[in-house]
Coordinates of C-alpha atoms and ligand atoms in Angstrom, one line a residue:
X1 CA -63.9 -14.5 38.7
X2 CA -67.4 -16.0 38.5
X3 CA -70.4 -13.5 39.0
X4 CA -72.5 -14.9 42.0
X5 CA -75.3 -16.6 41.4
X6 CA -78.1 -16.8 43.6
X7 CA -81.6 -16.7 41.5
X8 CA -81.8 -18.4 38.2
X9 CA -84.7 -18.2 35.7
X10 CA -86.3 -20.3 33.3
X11 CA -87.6 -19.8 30.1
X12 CA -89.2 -21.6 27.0
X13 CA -89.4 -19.4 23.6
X14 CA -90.5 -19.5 20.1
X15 CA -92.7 -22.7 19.0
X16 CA -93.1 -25.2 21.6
X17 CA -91.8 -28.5 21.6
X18 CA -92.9 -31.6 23.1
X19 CA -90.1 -32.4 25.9
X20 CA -90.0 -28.9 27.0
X21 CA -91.7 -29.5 30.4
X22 CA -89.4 -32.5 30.8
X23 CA -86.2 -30.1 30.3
X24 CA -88.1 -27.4 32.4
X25 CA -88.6 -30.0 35.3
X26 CA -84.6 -31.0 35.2
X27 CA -83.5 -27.0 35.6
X28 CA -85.7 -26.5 38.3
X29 CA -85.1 -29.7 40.2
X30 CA -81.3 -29.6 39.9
X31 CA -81.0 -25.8 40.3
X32 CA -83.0 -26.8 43.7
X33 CA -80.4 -28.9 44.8
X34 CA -77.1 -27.0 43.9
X35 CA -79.1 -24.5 46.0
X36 CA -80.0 -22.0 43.5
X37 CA -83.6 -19.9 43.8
X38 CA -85.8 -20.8 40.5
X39 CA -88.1 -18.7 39.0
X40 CA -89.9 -19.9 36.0
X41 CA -90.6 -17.0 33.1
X42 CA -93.8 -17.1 31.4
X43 CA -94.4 -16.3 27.7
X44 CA -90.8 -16.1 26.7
X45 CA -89.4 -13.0 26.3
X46 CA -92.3 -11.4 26.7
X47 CA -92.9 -12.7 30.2
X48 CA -89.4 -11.3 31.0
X49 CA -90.3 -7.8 29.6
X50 CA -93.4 -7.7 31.5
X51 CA -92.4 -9.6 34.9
X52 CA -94.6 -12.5 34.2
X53 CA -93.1 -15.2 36.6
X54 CA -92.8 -17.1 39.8
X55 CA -90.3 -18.9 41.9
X56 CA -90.6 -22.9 41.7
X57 CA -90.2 -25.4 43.7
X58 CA -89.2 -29.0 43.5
X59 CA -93.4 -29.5 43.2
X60 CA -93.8 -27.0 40.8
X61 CA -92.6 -29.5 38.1
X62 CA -94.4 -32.8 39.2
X63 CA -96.9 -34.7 36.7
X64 CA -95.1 -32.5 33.8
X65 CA -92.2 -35.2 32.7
X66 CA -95.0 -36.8 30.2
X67 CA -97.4 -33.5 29.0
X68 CA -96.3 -31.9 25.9
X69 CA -96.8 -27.9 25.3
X70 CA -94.3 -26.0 27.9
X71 CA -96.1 -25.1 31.6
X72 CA -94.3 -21.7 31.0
X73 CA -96.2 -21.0 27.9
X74 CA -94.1 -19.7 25.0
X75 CA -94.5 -16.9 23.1
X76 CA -92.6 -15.3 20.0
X77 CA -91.8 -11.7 21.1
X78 CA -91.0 -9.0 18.4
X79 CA -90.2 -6.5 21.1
X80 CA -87.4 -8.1 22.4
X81 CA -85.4 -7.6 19.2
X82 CA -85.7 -4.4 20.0
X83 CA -82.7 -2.5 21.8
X84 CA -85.3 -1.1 24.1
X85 CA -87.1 -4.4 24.3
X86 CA -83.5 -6.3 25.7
X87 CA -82.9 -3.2 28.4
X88 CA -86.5 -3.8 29.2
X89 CA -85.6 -6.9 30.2
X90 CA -82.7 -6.5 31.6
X91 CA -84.1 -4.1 34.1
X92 CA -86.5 -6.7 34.9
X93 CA -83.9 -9.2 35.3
X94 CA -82.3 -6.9 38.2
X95 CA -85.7 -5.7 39.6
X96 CA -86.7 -9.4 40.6
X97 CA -83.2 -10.5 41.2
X98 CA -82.6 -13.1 38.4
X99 CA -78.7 -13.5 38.0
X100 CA -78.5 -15.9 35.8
X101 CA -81.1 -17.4 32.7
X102 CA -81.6 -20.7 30.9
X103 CA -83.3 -20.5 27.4
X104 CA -84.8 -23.4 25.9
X105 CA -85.7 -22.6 22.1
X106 CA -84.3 -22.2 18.7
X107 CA -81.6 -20.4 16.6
X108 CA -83.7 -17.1 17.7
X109 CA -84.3 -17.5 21.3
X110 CA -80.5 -17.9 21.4
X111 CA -79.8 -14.9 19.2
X112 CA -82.2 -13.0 22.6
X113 CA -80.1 -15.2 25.0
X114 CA -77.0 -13.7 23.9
X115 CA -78.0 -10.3 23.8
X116 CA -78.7 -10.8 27.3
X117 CA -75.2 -12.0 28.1
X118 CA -73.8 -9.4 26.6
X119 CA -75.3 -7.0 29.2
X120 CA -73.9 -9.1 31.7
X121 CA -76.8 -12.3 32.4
X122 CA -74.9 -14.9 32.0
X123 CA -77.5 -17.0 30.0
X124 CA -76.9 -20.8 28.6
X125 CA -79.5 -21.9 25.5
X126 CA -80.8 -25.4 25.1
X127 CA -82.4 -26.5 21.9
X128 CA -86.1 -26.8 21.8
X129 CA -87.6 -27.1 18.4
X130 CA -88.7 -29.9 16.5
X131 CA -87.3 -28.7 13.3
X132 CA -83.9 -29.9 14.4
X133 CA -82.6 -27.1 12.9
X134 CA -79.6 -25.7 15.0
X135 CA -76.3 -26.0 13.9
X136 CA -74.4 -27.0 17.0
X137 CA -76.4 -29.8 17.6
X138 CA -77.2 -33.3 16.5
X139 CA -80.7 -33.4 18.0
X140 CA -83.3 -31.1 19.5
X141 CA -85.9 -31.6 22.2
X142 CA -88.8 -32.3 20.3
X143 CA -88.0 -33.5 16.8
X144 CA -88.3 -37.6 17.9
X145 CA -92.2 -37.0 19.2
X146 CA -92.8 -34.2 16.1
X147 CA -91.8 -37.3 13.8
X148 CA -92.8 -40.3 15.0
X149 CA -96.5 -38.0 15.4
X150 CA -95.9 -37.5 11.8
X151 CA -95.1 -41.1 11.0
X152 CA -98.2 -42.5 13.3
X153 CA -100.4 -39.7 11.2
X154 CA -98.9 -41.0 7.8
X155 CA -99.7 -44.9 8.0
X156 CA -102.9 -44.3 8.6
X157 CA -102.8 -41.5 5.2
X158 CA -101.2 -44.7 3.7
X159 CA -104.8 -46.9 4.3
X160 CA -106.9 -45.1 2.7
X161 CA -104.6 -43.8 -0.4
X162 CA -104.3 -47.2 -1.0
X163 CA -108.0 -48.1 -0.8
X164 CA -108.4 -45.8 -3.6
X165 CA -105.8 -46.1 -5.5
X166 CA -104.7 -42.1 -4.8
X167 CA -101.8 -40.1 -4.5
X168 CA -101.2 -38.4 -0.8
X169 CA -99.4 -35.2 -0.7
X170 CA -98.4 -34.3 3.0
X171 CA -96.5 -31.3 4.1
X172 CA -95.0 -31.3 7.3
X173 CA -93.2 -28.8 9.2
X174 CA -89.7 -28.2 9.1
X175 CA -89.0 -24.0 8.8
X176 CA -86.2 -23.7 6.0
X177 CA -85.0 -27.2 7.7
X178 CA -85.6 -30.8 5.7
X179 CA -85.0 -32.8 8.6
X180 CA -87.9 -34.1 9.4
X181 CA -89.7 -34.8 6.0
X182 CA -86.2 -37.0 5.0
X183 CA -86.2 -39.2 8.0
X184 CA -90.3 -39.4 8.1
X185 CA -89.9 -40.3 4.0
X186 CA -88.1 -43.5 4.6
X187 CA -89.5 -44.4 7.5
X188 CA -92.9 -43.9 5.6
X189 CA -91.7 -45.4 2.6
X190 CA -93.2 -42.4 0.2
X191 CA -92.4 -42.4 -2.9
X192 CA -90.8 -39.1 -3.0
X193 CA -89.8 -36.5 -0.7
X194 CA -89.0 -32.8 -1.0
X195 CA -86.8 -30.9 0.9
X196 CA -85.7 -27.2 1.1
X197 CA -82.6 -27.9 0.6
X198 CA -83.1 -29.2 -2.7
X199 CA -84.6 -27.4 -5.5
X200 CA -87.8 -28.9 -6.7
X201 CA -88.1 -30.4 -10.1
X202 CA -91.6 -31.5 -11.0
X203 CA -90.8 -34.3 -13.6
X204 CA -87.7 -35.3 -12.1
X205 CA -88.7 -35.4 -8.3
X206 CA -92.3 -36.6 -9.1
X207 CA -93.5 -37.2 -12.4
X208 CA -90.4 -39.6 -13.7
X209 CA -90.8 -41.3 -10.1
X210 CA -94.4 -41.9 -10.5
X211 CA -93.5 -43.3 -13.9
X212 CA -91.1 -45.7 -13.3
X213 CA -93.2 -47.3 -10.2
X214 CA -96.2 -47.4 -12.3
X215 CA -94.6 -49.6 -14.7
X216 CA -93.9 -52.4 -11.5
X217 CA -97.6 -52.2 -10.8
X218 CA -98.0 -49.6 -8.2
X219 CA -101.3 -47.6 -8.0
X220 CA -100.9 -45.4 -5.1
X221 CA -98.4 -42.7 -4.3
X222 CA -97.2 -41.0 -1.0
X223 CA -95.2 -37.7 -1.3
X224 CA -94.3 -36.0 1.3
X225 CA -93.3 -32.2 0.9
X226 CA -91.9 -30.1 3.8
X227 CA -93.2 -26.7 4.2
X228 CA -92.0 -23.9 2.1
X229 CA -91.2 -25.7 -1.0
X230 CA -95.0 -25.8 -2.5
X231 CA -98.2 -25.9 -1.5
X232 CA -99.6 -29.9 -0.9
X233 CA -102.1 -28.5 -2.4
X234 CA -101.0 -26.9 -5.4
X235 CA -98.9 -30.1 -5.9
X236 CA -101.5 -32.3 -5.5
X237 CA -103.6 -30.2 -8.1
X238 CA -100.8 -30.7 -10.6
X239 CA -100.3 -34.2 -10.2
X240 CA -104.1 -35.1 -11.0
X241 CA -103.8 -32.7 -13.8
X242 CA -100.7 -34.0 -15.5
X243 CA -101.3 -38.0 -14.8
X244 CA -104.6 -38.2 -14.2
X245 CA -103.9 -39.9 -10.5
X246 CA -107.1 -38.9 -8.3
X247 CA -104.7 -37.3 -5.5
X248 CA -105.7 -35.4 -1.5
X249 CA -103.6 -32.9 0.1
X250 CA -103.1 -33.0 3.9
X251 CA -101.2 -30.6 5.9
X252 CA -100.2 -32.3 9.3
X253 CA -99.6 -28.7 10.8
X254 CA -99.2 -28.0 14.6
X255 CA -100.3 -31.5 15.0
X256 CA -96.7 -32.5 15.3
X257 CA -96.1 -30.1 17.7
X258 CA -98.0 -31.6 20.6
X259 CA -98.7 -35.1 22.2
X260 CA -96.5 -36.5 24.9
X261 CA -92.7 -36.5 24.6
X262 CA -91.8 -40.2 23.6
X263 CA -88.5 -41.5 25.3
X264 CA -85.6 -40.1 23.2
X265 CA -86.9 -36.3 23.9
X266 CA -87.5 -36.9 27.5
X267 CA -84.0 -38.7 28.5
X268 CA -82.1 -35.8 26.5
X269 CA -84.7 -32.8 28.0
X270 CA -83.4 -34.2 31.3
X271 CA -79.7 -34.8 30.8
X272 CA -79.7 -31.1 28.9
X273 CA -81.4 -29.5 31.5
X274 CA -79.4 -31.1 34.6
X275 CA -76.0 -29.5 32.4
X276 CA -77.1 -26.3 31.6
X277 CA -77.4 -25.8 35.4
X278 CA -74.3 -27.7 35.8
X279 CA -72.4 -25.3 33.5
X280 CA -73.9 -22.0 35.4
X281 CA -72.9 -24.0 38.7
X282 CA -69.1 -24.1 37.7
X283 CA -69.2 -20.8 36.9
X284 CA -69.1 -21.3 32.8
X285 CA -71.3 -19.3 30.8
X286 CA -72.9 -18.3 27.9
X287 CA -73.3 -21.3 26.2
X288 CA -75.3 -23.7 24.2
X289 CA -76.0 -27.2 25.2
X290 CA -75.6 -29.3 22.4
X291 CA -75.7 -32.8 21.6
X292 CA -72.8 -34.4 19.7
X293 CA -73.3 -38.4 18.9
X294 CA -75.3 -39.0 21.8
X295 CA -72.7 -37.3 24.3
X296 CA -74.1 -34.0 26.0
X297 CA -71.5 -31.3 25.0
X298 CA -71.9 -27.4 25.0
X299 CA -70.4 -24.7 22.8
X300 CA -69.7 -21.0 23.7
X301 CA -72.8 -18.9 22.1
X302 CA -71.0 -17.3 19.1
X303 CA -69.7 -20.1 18.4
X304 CA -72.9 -22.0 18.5
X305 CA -74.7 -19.4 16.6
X306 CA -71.8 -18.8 13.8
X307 CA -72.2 -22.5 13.2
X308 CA -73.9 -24.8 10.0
X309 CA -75.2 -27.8 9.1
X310 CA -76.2 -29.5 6.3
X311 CA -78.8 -32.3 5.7
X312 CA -77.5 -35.4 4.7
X313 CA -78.4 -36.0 1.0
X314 CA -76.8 -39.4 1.0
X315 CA -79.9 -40.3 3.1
X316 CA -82.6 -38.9 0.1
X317 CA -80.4 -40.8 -2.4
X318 CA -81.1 -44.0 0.3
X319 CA -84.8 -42.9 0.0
X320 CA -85.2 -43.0 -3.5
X321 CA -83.5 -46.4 -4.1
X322 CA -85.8 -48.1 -1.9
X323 CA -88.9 -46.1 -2.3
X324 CA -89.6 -47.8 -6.7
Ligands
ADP1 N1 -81.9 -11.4 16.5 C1 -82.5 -11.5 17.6 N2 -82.2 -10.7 18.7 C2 -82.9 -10.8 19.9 N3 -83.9 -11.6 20.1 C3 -84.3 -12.5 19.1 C4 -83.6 -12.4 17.8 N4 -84.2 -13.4 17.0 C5 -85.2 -13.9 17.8 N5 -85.3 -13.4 19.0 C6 -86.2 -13.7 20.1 O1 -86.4 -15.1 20.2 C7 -87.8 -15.4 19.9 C8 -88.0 -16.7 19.3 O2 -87.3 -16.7 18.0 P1 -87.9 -17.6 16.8 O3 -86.9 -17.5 15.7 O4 -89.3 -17.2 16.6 O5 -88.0 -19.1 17.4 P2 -86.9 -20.1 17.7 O6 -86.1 -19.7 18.9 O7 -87.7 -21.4 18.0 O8 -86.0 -20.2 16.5 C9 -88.3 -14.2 19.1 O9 -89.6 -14.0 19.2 C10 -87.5 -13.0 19.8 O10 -88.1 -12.6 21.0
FBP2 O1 -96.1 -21.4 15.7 P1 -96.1 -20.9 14.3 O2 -96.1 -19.4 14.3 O3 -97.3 -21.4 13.5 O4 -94.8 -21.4 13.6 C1 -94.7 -22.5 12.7 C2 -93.2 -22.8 12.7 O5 -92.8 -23.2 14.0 C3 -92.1 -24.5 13.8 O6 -93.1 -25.5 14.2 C4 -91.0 -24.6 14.8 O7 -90.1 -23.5 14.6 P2 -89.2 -22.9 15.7 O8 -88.8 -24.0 16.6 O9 -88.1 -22.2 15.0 O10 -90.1 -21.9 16.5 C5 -91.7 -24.6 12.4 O11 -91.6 -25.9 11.9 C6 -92.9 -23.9 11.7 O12 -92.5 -23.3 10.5
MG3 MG1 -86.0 -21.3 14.7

């Protein structure tokens, strides 16, 4: 038997993700008609431990569907990894009369969403993160804007290392995950790009590269490095030091986290957030709303979170041809 539902709260957590807002607004408009109450958590977790929220109407959400950021805020909260934290939490949950929670966040914020269900809030996860990095799913709000920001950012790097005849390094974001420095290398056209998935081999990945293009007459560089696998600057240090190539560091940082949500990440915010409520209103929960071709699909949360996947080094391989 289905518990009851009556109140359902929202939630963004860990690093925001533009196309939140538009995911936000589709919960609480939908939730609004199936006849659910809405309240919208602030600050993650934290928000949840400390009874930050509010109930939400229909107009809580307007003018939101193009802003980036999340209007809940977001927050990464060390508390609620705690045992305590989580019956904190829970206690809140029953104090203000939430029955039922949607998450919108990564890998993490689901681990926190299903140590929720397990005390008996049913809770269903949908991936916000622009690092594209969770298992179940294709695609995550977010990652389009983060790399077409990244890709806008990029061209114009491309002017002026071409004025001078320079190498660019640029890191971009991507915790552990390569996805978006693989796809933002071709469609940047740099001449090499280095993933996390890959260990890093200076004269293979960069020097013999640099090398070989040289010879065909080319006199600038673009290289783009996702976090974690060396400092832009360190590597551009060693590639003016080894070849002689004047060469600039840039870190695109939380850049790539804002802006407004292009197209792509609003649609699939919306369709997400209209079937996580969906799900809660048939009574199925616990899950993880996932996207599998582009066909909204959802996966029970131990299966989502027991779950891997692997970049697709055919697509570097496809990089490197083209990018001589
Ligand atoms: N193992 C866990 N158990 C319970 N809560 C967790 C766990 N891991 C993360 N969380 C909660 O989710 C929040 C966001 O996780 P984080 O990994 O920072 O971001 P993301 O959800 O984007 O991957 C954490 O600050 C914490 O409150
Ligand atoms: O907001 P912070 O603490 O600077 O975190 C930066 C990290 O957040 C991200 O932007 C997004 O990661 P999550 O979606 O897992 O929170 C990563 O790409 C980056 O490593
Ligand atoms: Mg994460």
């Amino acid at each position: 038997m289905a518990k009851e539902i009556k109140t359902i709260g929202v939630l963004t957590s860990g690093g925001d993700a533009p196309g939140m807002n538009a995911a936000v607004r589709a919960i609480v408009r939908t939730g609004i008609t199936k006849g659910y109450r809405m309240m919208g958590i602030q600050r993650g977790y934290n928000g949840l431990i400390n009874g930050e929220c509010y109930e939400m109407n229909v107009r809580s959400v307007s003018e939101i569907i193009h802003r980036g950021g999340t209007i809940l805020y977001t927050a990464r909260c060390l508390e609620f990894k705690t045992q305590a934290g989580q019956s904190k939490a829970l206690a809140r949950c029953k104090e203000l009369g939430i029955d039922a929670l949607v998450v919108i966040g990564g890998d993490g914020s689901f681990m926190g969403a299903r140590a929720l269900a397990n005390q008996g809030i049913p809770c269903i996860g949908i991936p916000g993160t622009i690092d594209n990095d969770i298992a179940c799913s294709e695609y995550t709000i977010g990652y389009d804007t983060a790399m077409n920001t990244a890709v806008e950012a990029i061209d114009k790097l491309r002017d002026t290392t071409q004025s001078h005849d320079r190498c660019s390094v640029v890191e971009v974001m991507g915790h552990h995950a390569g996805y978006i420095a693989l796809n933002v290398g071709i469609a940047t056209g740099a001449l090499a790009v280095l993933l996390p998935e890959r260990p890093f081999d200076f004269e293979r990945d960069i020097l013999a590269r640099m090398r070989q293009t040289q010879v065909t007459g080319k006199k600038h560089f673009i290289i783009i490095v996702s976090e974690g696998v060396i400092s832009a600057q360190e590597l551009a240090n060693q590639i003016q030091a080894t070849t002689g190539v004047d060469s600039r560091a840039t870190v695109l940082g939380h850049i790539q986290r804002g802006g407004s949500p292009t197209v792509r990440d609003r649609v699939n915010a919306s369709l997400m957030g209209y079937h996580a409520i969906d799900l809660l209103d048939k009574g199925i929960y616990n899950r993880v709303v996932a996207m599998s071709g582009d066909k909204i699909v959802d996966y029970d949360v131990n299966v989502a979170l027991s779950m891997h996947k692997t970049i697709d080094m055919d697509m570097l391989e496809v990089a490197n041809s083209i990018s001589i």
